[in-house]
């Protein structure tokens, strides 16, 4: 394929797991001799890795597919990801899409595309199905690499479509994970993000999530470890001890979803606010500035003003570094869809605005509490003005003057000023020493 | 380098022929399916589909781990989508079983020296029948809240002194009123393991009562149906 390198473009929507899976595909195609181009450029193949977690993600995925087809007339359009599972037949019926590949066969898209150009038309259902068969991600893409340890979920939370589109919980065997970690580190990555759909449910032989983390931490190398997102009931009290490891970053994204115990039960989330608080206190007793970030759903069916207020109170109480708020959106086929008392959109919007305000205040307070302190920042990029950006160990976005430094190296930075608010907030720092 | 790991093929989607439909009340029935290779832990649930229908619903397993059949207990919900269809099934019809799922299980290490209190509303009794049949020596008390005494499904299978029926719509139960009335008045040993199953309103109220009595959330296990 050297004389006329085929061009391929990717677009990813949704979660970190999807991003990781795209990154692995990019590395796959790159190694196979394809030229990976920007999504805006014309390509011979476009892969859209979709998301279906909310109505909004469906809409975005649909728009992206249309855009991909419009900009690349006559090219191969591959649609994969959770929307491909959720609306498979509908998507297969659309002329603008060449192939619809379900999540469990996503790792084999190179075979499909290679086959296509070789005149061998494979039906995606014939591709090898394996949710873990991904390439080790190449360093040129990011400075952080996800390590996928698990896929699927069978908690059956009443609002969630994920069990339907990602399938039941499966765990990657520990030796495979460790091999993946070593290869990823050999590719030059300095930060590993432990990823999956519900990683706290990891179960392989007698190994649980904590064992996986411990094993990863003991691999040799100059790197640090972050945990992507965790359910509040996915670990025991001993979990906190692992954070004393120098490679462990003091940050957890712990999905609370609601501050009301009543709503949590109707969501089929089997913890209560007190248990969540216990975890927060346990960690902060040892690491006072530990960063907790979370997800909250606003306007779940039958959520009363009091229930909602409990979510606001939680935001105000736990000093979250970031709160990702979702306005509840009905997913077809979920138990919540069939519940009574759906909240009118006007009220949902009004509650979203209020909780977003509280969340931004919380983020602001959290970031400001770091002024004068020093963070170890992994440099993700340096612009023409020699300003570097990256995240500190507490997952604080930091910008600082970095003359003479390089991308993908650690720098000690003193934090001096918070700029911006909400998603755009960042801390300006000064290089130490 | 592509991983050469291939996961074991697991049979987790299977069609089963209905063996028997056991009518327990006008609305409630149990479906018996051949168990064949299906293994599970008492307390877990399956997801059930009907051949030709795209929807599925979850059901706790009603049979014990060592029983011959895989059994579920179903209440036909008026205006429900799925249960009216389930209730029309006849022996020989095909259903699709997925699973087992769930962490609502007995901790085997505790069976010898802990007391177990099972709190169920309506068909929420299903996982407890499975637990009682699986662990015949379990030191348990089953508190079952229903509207009418006739909904005390398979009552004779439980030792009378372990089965506390609370009826809110007639006076046939040991307790006349909701199960929460009984819970408020009862006392339990400190180390008791509580299992609550049924609708979320009952579970919420029962949790509050138990927490007020000083029990830790960690010793209270919940399975929410709706
Ligand atoms: C983990 C789990 C285990 C379950 N186990 C059982 C079981 O063992 N037996 C069982 O009958 N159901 C069980 N359910 C409920 C079951 O999955 C269905 O929701 C139920 O059978 C009604 O289905 P439907 O389509 O007819 O009505 P749906 O459209 O699903 O529900 C309509 C309404 O019916 C009411 N409802 C739902 N389930 C019940 C019920 N069991 N009794 C009275 N009212 C109800 C609720 O108000 C609900 O909103 C379980 C649910 C979960 C999540």
mmCIF file of C-alpha atoms in Angstrom, chain A residues 142-386:
data_model
loop_
_atom_site.group_PDB
_atom_site.id
_atom_site.type_symbol
_atom_site.label_atom_id
_atom_site.label_comp_id
_atom_site.label_asym_id
_atom_site.label_seq_id
_atom_site.Cartn_x
_atom_site.Cartn_y
_atom_site.Cartn_z
ATOM 1 C CA UNK A 142 -1.512 11.403 23.969
ATOM 2 C CA UNK A 143 0.615 11.450 27.074
ATOM 3 C CA UNK A 144 -1.897 9.372 29.023
ATOM 4 C CA UNK A 145 -2.865 5.902 27.942
ATOM 5 C CA UNK A 146 -5.889 3.969 29.071
ATOM 6 C CA UNK A 147 -5.419 0.417 30.247
ATOM 7 C CA UNK A 148 -8.614 -1.498 29.650
ATOM 8 C CA UNK A 149 -9.148 -4.042 32.379
ATOM 9 C CA UNK A 150 -12.846 -4.752 32.097
ATOM 10 C CA UNK A 151 -15.867 -4.285 29.857
ATOM 11 C CA UNK A 152 -19.636 -4.438 30.287
ATOM 12 C CA UNK A 153 -21.820 -4.086 33.339
ATOM 13 C CA UNK A 154 -24.669 -6.034 34.841
ATOM 14 C CA UNK A 155 -25.752 -3.719 37.609
ATOM 15 C CA UNK A 156 -28.935 -2.857 35.695
ATOM 16 C CA UNK A 157 -29.176 0.696 36.995
ATOM 17 C CA UNK A 158 -32.651 1.746 35.956
ATOM 18 C CA UNK A 159 -31.557 4.764 33.883
ATOM 19 C CA UNK A 160 -28.747 3.090 32.023
ATOM 20 C CA UNK A 161 -28.598 1.651 28.526
ATOM 21 C CA UNK A 162 -24.995 0.490 28.875
ATOM 22 C CA UNK A 163 -25.684 -3.156 29.880
ATOM 23 C CA UNK A 164 -27.605 -3.492 26.613
ATOM 24 C CA UNK A 165 -24.900 -1.986 24.423
ATOM 25 C CA UNK A 166 -21.699 -3.076 26.170
ATOM 26 C CA UNK A 167 -22.935 -6.478 27.286
ATOM 27 C CA UNK A 168 -22.428 -8.239 30.576
ATOM 28 C CA UNK A 169 -19.391 -7.689 32.769
ATOM 29 C CA UNK A 170 -16.204 -9.371 31.567
ATOM 30 C CA UNK A 171 -12.747 -8.989 33.069
ATOM 31 C CA UNK A 172 -9.450 -9.150 31.276
ATOM 32 C CA UNK A 173 -7.101 -11.770 32.719
ATOM 33 C CA UNK A 174 -4.483 -10.134 34.954
ATOM 34 C CA UNK A 175 -1.423 -11.455 33.058
ATOM 35 C CA UNK A 176 -2.793 -9.851 29.873
ATOM 36 C CA UNK A 177 -3.273 -6.564 31.692
ATOM 37 C CA UNK A 178 0.278 -6.571 32.984
ATOM 38 C CA UNK A 179 1.629 -7.369 29.525
ATOM 39 C CA UNK A 180 -0.417 -4.473 28.145
ATOM 40 C CA UNK A 181 0.927 -2.174 30.871
ATOM 41 C CA UNK A 182 4.535 -3.121 30.082
ATOM 42 C CA UNK A 183 4.038 -2.594 26.347
ATOM 43 C CA UNK A 184 2.321 0.714 26.945
ATOM 44 C CA UNK A 185 5.170 1.900 29.166
ATOM 45 C CA UNK A 186 7.662 0.695 26.569
ATOM 46 C CA UNK A 187 5.855 2.973 24.096
ATOM 47 C CA UNK A 188 6.843 5.877 26.332
ATOM 48 C CA UNK A 189 3.657 6.625 28.261
ATOM 49 C CA UNK A 190 4.047 8.310 31.624
ATOM 50 C CA UNK A 191 0.497 8.087 32.899
ATOM 51 C CA UNK A 192 -1.802 5.078 32.830
ATOM 52 C CA UNK A 193 -5.544 5.410 33.300
ATOM 53 C CA UNK A 194 -7.259 2.266 34.520
ATOM 54 C CA UNK A 195 -10.385 1.991 32.428
ATOM 55 C CA UNK A 196 -13.479 -0.136 31.922
ATOM 56 C CA UNK A 197 -17.243 0.167 32.116
ATOM 57 C CA UNK A 198 -17.447 -0.853 35.778
ATOM 58 C CA UNK A 199 -13.892 -1.527 36.947
ATOM 59 C CA UNK A 200 -14.863 -2.035 40.591
ATOM 60 C CA UNK A 201 -16.580 -5.220 39.443
ATOM 61 C CA UNK A 202 -13.318 -6.705 38.172
ATOM 62 C CA UNK A 203 -13.306 -10.437 38.797
ATOM 63 C CA UNK A 204 -10.800 -12.817 37.322
ATOM 64 C CA UNK A 205 -9.983 -16.014 39.191
ATOM 65 C CA UNK A 206 -9.484 -14.858 42.787
ATOM 66 C CA UNK A 207 -8.322 -11.388 41.731
ATOM 67 C CA UNK A 208 -10.358 -8.261 42.360
ATOM 68 C CA UNK A 209 -9.930 -4.649 41.358
ATOM 69 C CA UNK A 210 -7.556 -3.826 44.225
ATOM 70 C CA UNK A 211 -5.289 -6.742 43.224
ATOM 71 C CA UNK A 212 -5.100 -5.457 39.651
ATOM 72 C CA UNK A 213 -4.179 -2.007 40.853
ATOM 73 C CA UNK A 214 -1.523 -3.357 43.176
ATOM 74 C CA UNK A 215 -0.028 -5.463 40.383
ATOM 75 C CA UNK A 216 0.064 -2.498 38.002
ATOM 76 C CA UNK A 217 1.697 -0.288 40.621
ATOM 77 C CA UNK A 218 4.486 -2.784 41.070
ATOM 78 C CA UNK A 219 5.512 -2.794 37.406
ATOM 79 C CA UNK A 220 8.859 -1.017 37.032
ATOM 80 C CA UNK A 221 9.136 2.328 35.278
ATOM 81 C CA UNK A 222 8.720 6.087 35.532
ATOM 82 C CA UNK A 223 4.965 6.509 35.428
ATOM 83 C CA UNK A 224 1.907 7.327 37.483
ATOM 84 C CA UNK A 225 -1.508 5.731 37.698
ATOM 85 C CA UNK A 226 -4.979 7.228 37.604
ATOM 86 C CA UNK A 227 -8.340 5.534 37.953
ATOM 87 C CA UNK A 228 -10.875 6.550 35.340
ATOM 88 C CA UNK A 229 -14.199 6.214 37.115
ATOM 89 C CA UNK A 230 -15.458 4.039 39.897
ATOM 90 C CA UNK A 231 -18.763 3.072 41.463
ATOM 91 C CA UNK A 232 -18.993 4.011 45.153
ATOM 92 C CA UNK A 233 -19.544 0.380 46.166
ATOM 93 C CA UNK A 234 -16.717 -1.063 44.094
ATOM 94 C CA UNK A 235 -14.090 -1.419 46.859
ATOM 95 C CA UNK A 236 -13.487 -1.943 50.568
ATOM 96 C CA UNK A 237 -11.922 0.278 53.229
ATOM 97 C CA UNK A 238 -8.417 -1.082 52.532
ATOM 98 C CA UNK A 239 -8.499 0.526 49.096
ATOM 99 C CA UNK A 240 -7.280 3.808 50.593
ATOM 100 C CA UNK A 241 -3.977 2.169 51.565
ATOM 101 C CA UNK A 242 -3.027 1.744 47.909
ATOM 102 C CA UNK A 243 -2.964 5.511 47.543
ATOM 103 C CA UNK A 244 0.136 5.720 49.706
ATOM 104 C CA UNK A 245 2.029 4.279 46.726
ATOM 105 C CA UNK A 246 4.123 7.057 45.135
ATOM 106 C CA UNK A 247 2.834 6.169 41.665
ATOM 107 C CA UNK A 248 -0.805 6.547 42.642
ATOM 108 C CA UNK A 249 -2.476 9.887 41.904
ATOM 109 C CA UNK A 250 -4.746 11.338 44.629
ATOM 110 C CA UNK A 251 -7.894 11.518 42.539
ATOM 111 C CA UNK A 252 -11.051 9.442 42.203
ATOM 112 C CA UNK A 253 -14.038 9.935 39.978
ATOM 113 C CA UNK A 254 -16.694 8.396 42.186
ATOM 114 C CA UNK A 255 -20.121 8.375 40.541
ATOM 115 C CA UNK A 256 -22.671 9.553 43.109
ATOM 116 C CA UNK A 257 -25.571 10.141 40.638
ATOM 117 C CA UNK A 258 -27.911 11.586 43.295
ATOM 118 C CA UNK A 259 -27.692 12.986 46.818
ATOM 119 C CA UNK A 260 -31.060 11.493 47.730
ATOM 120 C CA UNK A 261 -31.169 7.962 49.134
ATOM 121 C CA UNK A 262 -34.695 7.530 47.784
ATOM 122 C CA UNK A 263 -33.626 8.396 44.262
ATOM 123 C CA UNK A 264 -30.523 6.214 44.546
ATOM 124 C CA UNK A 265 -32.730 3.222 45.356
ATOM 125 C CA UNK A 266 -35.007 3.918 42.415
ATOM 126 C CA UNK A 267 -31.894 4.103 40.264
ATOM 127 C CA UNK A 268 -31.009 0.640 41.692
ATOM 128 C CA UNK A 269 -27.773 2.038 43.109
ATOM 129 C CA UNK A 270 -27.108 -0.008 46.191
ATOM 130 C CA UNK A 271 -25.211 2.480 48.348
ATOM 131 C CA UNK A 272 -26.452 5.467 50.253
ATOM 132 C CA UNK A 273 -25.158 8.967 50.789
ATOM 133 C CA UNK A 274 -23.736 8.040 54.165
ATOM 134 C CA UNK A 275 -21.555 5.334 52.620
ATOM 135 C CA UNK A 276 -20.386 7.772 49.981
ATOM 136 C CA UNK A 277 -19.553 10.258 52.711
ATOM 137 C CA UNK A 278 -17.718 7.560 54.630
ATOM 138 C CA UNK A 279 -15.433 7.021 51.611
ATOM 139 C CA UNK A 280 -14.827 10.741 51.165
ATOM 140 C CA UNK A 281 -13.975 11.131 54.852
ATOM 141 C CA UNK A 282 -11.784 8.038 54.880
ATOM 142 C CA UNK A 283 -9.640 9.381 52.051
ATOM 143 C CA UNK A 284 -9.573 12.992 53.174
ATOM 144 C CA UNK A 285 -8.545 11.959 56.697
ATOM 145 C CA UNK A 286 -5.296 10.723 55.147
ATOM 146 C CA UNK A 287 -5.067 13.004 52.137
ATOM 147 C CA UNK A 288 -6.876 16.271 53.007
ATOM 148 C CA UNK A 289 -6.705 17.703 49.493
ATOM 149 C CA UNK A 290 -7.667 14.436 47.748
ATOM 150 C CA UNK A 291 -9.630 15.239 44.608
ATOM 151 C CA UNK A 292 -13.085 13.700 44.360
ATOM 152 C CA UNK A 293 -14.918 14.327 41.118
ATOM 153 C CA UNK A 294 -18.352 12.915 40.398
ATOM 154 C CA UNK A 295 -21.376 12.496 38.116
ATOM 155 C CA UNK A 296 -24.860 13.643 39.090
ATOM 156 C CA UNK A 297 -28.128 13.057 37.260
ATOM 157 C CA UNK A 298 -30.698 15.816 37.573
ATOM 158 C CA UNK A 299 -34.435 15.303 37.087
ATOM 159 C CA UNK A 300 -34.644 11.525 37.453
ATOM 160 C CA UNK A 301 -38.317 10.397 37.375
ATOM 161 C CA UNK A 302 -40.177 11.440 40.528
ATOM 162 C CA UNK A 303 -37.222 13.494 41.817
ATOM 163 C CA UNK A 304 -38.824 15.936 44.277
ATOM 164 C CA UNK A 305 -37.511 19.396 45.073
ATOM 165 C CA UNK A 306 -36.253 17.953 48.382
ATOM 166 C CA UNK A 307 -34.454 15.105 46.597
ATOM 167 C CA UNK A 308 -32.865 17.596 44.255
ATOM 168 C CA UNK A 309 -31.856 19.814 47.161
ATOM 169 C CA UNK A 310 -30.016 16.830 48.637
ATOM 170 C CA UNK A 311 -27.928 16.639 45.456
ATOM 171 C CA UNK A 312 -27.128 20.351 45.739
ATOM 172 C CA UNK A 313 -26.238 19.857 49.414
ATOM 173 C CA UNK A 314 -23.896 17.024 48.433
ATOM 174 C CA UNK A 315 -22.143 19.262 45.912
ATOM 175 C CA UNK A 316 -21.724 21.948 48.554
ATOM 176 C CA UNK A 317 -20.575 19.505 51.228
ATOM 177 C CA UNK A 318 -17.958 17.294 49.571
ATOM 178 C CA UNK A 319 -15.707 19.894 48.002
ATOM 179 C CA UNK A 320 -15.688 18.195 44.609
ATOM 180 C CA UNK A 321 -12.982 19.211 42.169
ATOM 181 C CA UNK A 322 -15.433 18.711 39.327
ATOM 182 C CA UNK A 323 -19.053 17.599 38.975
ATOM 183 C CA UNK A 324 -20.317 16.318 35.683
ATOM 184 C CA UNK A 325 -24.053 16.960 35.704
ATOM 185 C CA UNK A 326 -26.430 15.212 33.337
ATOM 186 C CA UNK A 327 -29.973 16.283 32.734
ATOM 187 C CA UNK A 328 -31.875 12.982 32.907
ATOM 188 C CA UNK A 329 -32.790 11.769 29.447
ATOM 189 C CA UNK A 330 -35.022 8.771 28.768
ATOM 190 C CA UNK A 331 -33.248 5.807 27.223
ATOM 191 C CA UNK A 332 -35.573 3.459 25.413
ATOM 192 C CA UNK A 333 -35.803 0.026 26.934
ATOM 193 C CA UNK A 334 -34.617 1.056 30.400
ATOM 194 C CA UNK A 335 -36.664 0.531 33.555
ATOM 195 C CA UNK A 336 -36.699 4.285 34.258
ATOM 196 C CA UNK A 337 -38.474 4.834 30.943
ATOM 197 C CA UNK A 338 -41.459 2.953 32.399
ATOM 198 C CA UNK A 339 -41.487 4.861 35.692
ATOM 199 C CA UNK A 340 -44.207 7.298 36.667
ATOM 200 C CA UNK A 341 -43.769 11.015 37.236
ATOM 201 C CA UNK A 342 -41.208 11.988 34.636
ATOM 202 C CA UNK A 343 -40.013 15.499 35.379
ATOM 203 C CA UNK A 344 -41.033 18.196 32.858
ATOM 204 C CA UNK A 345 -38.153 19.435 30.774
ATOM 205 C CA UNK A 346 -38.527 22.980 32.059
ATOM 206 C CA UNK A 347 -37.930 21.874 35.642
ATOM 207 C CA UNK A 348 -35.036 19.624 34.604
ATOM 208 C CA UNK A 349 -33.392 22.529 32.811
ATOM 209 C CA UNK A 350 -33.916 24.859 35.747
ATOM 210 C CA UNK A 351 -32.433 22.278 38.157
ATOM 211 C CA UNK A 352 -29.498 21.671 35.813
ATOM 212 C CA UNK A 353 -28.706 25.363 35.837
ATOM 213 C CA UNK A 354 -28.806 25.485 39.623
ATOM 214 C CA UNK A 355 -26.631 22.443 40.106
ATOM 215 C CA UNK A 356 -24.160 23.623 37.512
ATOM 216 C CA UNK A 357 -23.762 26.881 39.438
ATOM 217 C CA UNK A 358 -23.098 24.958 42.649
ATOM 218 C CA UNK A 359 -20.668 22.654 40.828
ATOM 219 C CA UNK A 360 -18.730 25.533 39.346
ATOM 220 C CA UNK A 361 -18.503 27.191 42.766
ATOM 221 C CA UNK A 362 -17.219 23.930 44.201
ATOM 222 C CA UNK A 363 -14.597 23.572 41.473
ATOM 223 C CA UNK A 364 -13.555 27.144 41.993
ATOM 224 C CA UNK A 365 -13.145 26.612 45.750
ATOM 225 C CA UNK A 366 -11.246 23.399 45.207
ATOM 226 C CA UNK A 367 -8.812 24.874 42.693
ATOM 227 C CA UNK A 368 -8.250 27.978 44.808
ATOM 228 C CA UNK A 369 -7.335 25.814 47.784
ATOM 229 C CA UNK A 370 -4.220 24.763 45.830
ATOM 230 C CA UNK A 371 -2.763 28.213 45.365
ATOM 231 C CA UNK A 372 0.726 28.334 46.812
ATOM 232 C CA UNK A 373 1.081 24.531 46.608
ATOM 233 C CA UNK A 374 3.239 22.592 44.179
ATOM 234 C CA UNK A 375 1.981 19.937 41.731
ATOM 235 C CA UNK A 376 3.817 17.496 39.502
ATOM 236 C CA UNK A 377 2.469 18.227 36.045
ATOM 237 C CA UNK A 378 2.729 15.840 33.122
ATOM 238 C CA UNK A 379 3.207 18.121 30.130
ATOM 239 C CA UNK A 380 0.657 17.313 27.410
ATOM 240 C CA UNK A 381 1.581 20.076 25.015
ATOM 241 C CA UNK A 382 3.621 23.266 24.642
ATOM 242 C CA UNK A 383 2.383 26.113 22.439
ATOM 243 C CA UNK A 384 4.409 28.568 20.361
ATOM 244 C CA UNK A 385 4.601 30.972 23.292
ATOM 245 C CA UNK A 386 6.296 28.181 25.268
#
